[in-house]
mmCIF file of C-alpha atoms in Angstrom:
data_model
loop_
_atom_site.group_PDB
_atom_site.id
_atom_site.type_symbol
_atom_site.label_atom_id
_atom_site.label_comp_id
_atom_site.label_asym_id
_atom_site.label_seq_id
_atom_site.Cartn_x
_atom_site.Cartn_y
_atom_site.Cartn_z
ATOM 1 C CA UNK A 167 47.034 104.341 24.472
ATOM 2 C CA UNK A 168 47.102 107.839 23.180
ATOM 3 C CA UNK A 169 49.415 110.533 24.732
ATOM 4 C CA UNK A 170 48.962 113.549 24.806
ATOM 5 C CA UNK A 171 52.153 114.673 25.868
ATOM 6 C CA UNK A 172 53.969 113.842 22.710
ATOM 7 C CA UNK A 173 51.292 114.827 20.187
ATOM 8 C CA UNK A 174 51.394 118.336 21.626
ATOM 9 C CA UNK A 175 55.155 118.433 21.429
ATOM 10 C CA UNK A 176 55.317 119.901 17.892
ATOM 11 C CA UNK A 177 52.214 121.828 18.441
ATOM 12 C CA UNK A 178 51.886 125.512 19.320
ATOM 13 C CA UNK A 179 49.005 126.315 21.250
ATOM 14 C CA UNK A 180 47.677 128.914 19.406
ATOM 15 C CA UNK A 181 43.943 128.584 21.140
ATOM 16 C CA UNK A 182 42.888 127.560 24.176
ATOM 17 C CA UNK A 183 41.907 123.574 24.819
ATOM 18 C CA UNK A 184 38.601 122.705 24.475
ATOM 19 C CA UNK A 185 36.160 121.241 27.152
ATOM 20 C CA UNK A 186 35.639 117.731 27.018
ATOM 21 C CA UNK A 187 32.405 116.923 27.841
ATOM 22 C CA UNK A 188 30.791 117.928 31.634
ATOM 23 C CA UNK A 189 30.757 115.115 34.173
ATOM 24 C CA UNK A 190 33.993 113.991 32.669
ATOM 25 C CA UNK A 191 36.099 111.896 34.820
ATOM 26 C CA UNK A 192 39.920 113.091 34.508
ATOM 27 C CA UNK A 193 41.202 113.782 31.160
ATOM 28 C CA UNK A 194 44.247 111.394 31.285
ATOM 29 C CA UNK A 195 41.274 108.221 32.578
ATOM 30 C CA UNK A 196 38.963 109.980 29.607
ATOM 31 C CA UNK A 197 41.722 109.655 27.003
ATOM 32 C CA UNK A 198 42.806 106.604 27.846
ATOM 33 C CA UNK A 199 39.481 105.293 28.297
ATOM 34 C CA UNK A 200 37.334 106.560 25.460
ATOM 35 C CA UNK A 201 36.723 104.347 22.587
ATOM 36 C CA UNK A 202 35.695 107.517 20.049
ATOM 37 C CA UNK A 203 32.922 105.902 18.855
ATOM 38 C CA UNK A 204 30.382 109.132 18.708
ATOM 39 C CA UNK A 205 27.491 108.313 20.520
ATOM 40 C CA UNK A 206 27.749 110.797 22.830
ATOM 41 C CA UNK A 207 27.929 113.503 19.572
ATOM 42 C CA UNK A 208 24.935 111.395 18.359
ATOM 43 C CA UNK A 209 23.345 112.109 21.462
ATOM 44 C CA UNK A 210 23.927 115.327 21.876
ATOM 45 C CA UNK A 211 20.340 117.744 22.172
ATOM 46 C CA UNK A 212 21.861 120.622 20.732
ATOM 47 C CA UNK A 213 24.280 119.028 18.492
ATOM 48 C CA UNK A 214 27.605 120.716 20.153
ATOM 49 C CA UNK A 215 29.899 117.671 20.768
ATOM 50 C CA UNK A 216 32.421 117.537 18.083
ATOM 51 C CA UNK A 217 35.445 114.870 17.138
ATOM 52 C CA UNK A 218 38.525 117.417 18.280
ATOM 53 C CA UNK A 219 41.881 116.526 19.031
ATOM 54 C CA UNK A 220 42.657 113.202 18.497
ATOM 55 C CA UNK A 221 39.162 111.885 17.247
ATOM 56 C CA UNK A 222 38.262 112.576 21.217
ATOM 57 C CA UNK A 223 34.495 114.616 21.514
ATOM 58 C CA UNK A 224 34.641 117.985 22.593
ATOM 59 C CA UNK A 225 32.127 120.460 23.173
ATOM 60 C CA UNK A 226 32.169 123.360 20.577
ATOM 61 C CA UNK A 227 30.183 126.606 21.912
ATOM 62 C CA UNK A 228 30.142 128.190 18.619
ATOM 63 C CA UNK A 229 27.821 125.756 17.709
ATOM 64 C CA UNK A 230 25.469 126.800 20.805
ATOM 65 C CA UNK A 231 24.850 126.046 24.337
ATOM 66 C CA UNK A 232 24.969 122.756 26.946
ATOM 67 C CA UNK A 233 21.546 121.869 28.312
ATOM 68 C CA UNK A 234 23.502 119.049 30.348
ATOM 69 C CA UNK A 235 20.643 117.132 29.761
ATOM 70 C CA UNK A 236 23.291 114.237 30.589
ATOM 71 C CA UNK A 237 22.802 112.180 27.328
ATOM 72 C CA UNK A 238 26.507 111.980 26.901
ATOM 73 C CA UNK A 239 27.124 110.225 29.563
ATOM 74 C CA UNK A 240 23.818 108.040 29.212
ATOM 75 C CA UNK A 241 24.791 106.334 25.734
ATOM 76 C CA UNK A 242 28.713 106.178 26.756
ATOM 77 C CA UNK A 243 29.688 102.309 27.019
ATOM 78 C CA UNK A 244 32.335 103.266 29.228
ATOM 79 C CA UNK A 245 32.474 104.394 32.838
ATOM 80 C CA UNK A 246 33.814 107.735 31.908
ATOM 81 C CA UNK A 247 31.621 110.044 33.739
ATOM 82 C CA UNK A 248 30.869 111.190 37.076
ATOM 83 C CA UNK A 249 27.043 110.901 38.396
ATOM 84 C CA UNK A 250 24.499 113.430 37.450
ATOM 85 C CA UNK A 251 24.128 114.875 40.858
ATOM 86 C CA UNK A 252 27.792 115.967 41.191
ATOM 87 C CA UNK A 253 28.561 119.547 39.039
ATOM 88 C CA UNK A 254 28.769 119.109 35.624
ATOM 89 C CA UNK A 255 31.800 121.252 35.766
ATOM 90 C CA UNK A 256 33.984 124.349 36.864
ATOM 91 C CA UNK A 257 33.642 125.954 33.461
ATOM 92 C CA UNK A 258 32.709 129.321 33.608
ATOM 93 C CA UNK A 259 32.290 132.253 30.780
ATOM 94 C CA UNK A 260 35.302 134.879 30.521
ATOM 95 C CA UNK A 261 34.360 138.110 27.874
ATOM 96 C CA UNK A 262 37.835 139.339 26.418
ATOM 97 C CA UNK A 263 38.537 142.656 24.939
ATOM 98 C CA UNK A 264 37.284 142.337 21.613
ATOM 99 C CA UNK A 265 33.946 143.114 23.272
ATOM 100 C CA UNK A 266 31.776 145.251 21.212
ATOM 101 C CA UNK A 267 30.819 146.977 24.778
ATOM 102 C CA UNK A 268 34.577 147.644 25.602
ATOM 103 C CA UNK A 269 34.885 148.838 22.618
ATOM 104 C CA UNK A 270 32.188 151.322 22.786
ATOM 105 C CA UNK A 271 29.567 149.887 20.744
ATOM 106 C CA UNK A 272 26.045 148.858 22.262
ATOM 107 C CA UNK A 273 25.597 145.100 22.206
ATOM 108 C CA UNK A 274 24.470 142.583 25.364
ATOM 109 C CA UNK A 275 23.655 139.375 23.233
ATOM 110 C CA UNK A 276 25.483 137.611 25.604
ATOM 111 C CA UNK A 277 23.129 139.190 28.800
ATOM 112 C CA UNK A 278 20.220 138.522 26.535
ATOM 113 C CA UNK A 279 21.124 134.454 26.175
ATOM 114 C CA UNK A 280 22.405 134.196 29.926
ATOM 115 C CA UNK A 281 19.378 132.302 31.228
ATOM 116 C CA UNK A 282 21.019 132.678 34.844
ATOM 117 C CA UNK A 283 22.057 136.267 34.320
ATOM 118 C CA UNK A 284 25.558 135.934 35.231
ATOM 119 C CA UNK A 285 26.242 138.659 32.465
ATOM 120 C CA UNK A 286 25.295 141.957 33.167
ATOM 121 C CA UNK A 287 25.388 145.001 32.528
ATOM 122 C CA UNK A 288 25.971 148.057 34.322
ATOM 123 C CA UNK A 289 25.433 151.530 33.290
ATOM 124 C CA UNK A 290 27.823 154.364 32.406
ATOM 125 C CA UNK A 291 26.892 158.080 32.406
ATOM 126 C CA UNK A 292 27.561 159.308 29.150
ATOM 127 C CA UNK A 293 28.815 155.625 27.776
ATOM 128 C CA UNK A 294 27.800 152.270 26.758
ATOM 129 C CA UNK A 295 26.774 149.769 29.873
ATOM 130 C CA UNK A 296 29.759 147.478 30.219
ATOM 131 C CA UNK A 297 29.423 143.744 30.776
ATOM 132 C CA UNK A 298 30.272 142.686 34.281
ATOM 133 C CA UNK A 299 30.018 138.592 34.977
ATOM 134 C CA UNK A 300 29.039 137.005 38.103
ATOM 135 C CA UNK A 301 31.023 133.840 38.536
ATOM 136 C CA UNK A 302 29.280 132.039 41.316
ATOM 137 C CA UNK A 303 25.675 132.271 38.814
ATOM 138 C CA UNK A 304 27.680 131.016 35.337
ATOM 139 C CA UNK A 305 26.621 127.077 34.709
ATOM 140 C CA UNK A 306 29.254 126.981 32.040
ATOM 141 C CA UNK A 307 26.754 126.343 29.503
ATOM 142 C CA UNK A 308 28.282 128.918 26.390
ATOM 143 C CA UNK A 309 25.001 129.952 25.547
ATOM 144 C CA UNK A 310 26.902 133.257 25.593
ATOM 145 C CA UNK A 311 29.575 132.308 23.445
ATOM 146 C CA UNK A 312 27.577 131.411 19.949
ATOM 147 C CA UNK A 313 25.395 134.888 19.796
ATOM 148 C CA UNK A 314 28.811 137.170 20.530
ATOM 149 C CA UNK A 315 29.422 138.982 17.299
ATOM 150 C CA UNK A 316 33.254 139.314 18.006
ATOM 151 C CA UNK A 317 34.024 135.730 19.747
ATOM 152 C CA UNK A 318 35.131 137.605 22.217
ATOM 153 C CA UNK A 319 33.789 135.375 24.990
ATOM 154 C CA UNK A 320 35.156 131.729 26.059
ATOM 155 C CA UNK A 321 34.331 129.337 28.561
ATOM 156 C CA UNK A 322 36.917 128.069 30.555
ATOM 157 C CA UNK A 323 38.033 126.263 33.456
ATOM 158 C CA UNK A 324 39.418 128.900 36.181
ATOM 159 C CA UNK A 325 41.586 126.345 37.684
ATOM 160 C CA UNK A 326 43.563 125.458 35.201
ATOM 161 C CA UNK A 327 44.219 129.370 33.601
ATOM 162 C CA UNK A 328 47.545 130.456 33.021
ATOM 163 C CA UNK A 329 49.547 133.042 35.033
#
């Protein structure tokens, strides 16, 4: 049994935890129940499940977008996901400050890749349109994330944020 608690006891937490995969179950039944074998990274259409923490997948967003094709889930020997026709997730896209447009340079790569448009952009006399994001239209997928020149957008869960 791996836990978690203790591994992260000498750890800092210098970035933010990384999404498991969608239609997880519970991370404590995921961890305790995946056998990190890699055929959900094997899988994986756009290549974007990684061995993180622990040998455990994760999806990595730098690498590109989820198509939650469900293939994950599919090939996984163990009953570690929830079905298809629940929500993949509550991940959503959050755009920090280090955004080009915040910072007064034109860019919208992120509105450009946002096949549901949940990023964009609204004009400013005089100024560069600024990115606004609709929360209710983001899938989570992070096809946002990989095209932003700064990294200055991440995908997280707005349930479990920080105060």
């Amino acid at each position: 049994m791996f836990d978690r608690s203790r591994r992260r006891l000498l750890t800092r937490r210098s970035k933010p935890e990384q999404q498991r995969l969608p239609w997880m179950v519970n991370d404590d039944i995921f961890t305790d129940g995946c056998t990190r074998c890699g055929k959900c990274a094997a899988a994986c259409e756009t290549q974007i499940i990684i061995h993180g923490d622990g040998g455990f997948p994760e999806v990595d967003f730098k690498r590109g977008e989820c198509t939650f094709c469900y293939r994950c889930a599919d090939v996984c020997p163990e009953p570690l996901f929830h079905p298809q026709t629940t929500p993949a997730w509550a991940m959503v896209a959050e755009i920090g400050e280090g955004c080009l447009a915040y910072q007064h340079v034109e860019c919208r790569s992120c509105g450009d890749m946002c096949e549901t448009q949940a990023i964009r952009f609204r004009l400013q006399p005089g100024g560069v349109a600024q990115p606004e994001l609709e929360a209710t239209n983001c899938t989570g997928c992070g096809a946002c994330v990989s095209v932003c020149p700064t990294s200055a957008i991440t995908v997280v869960n707005p349930t479990n944020k920080e105060s």
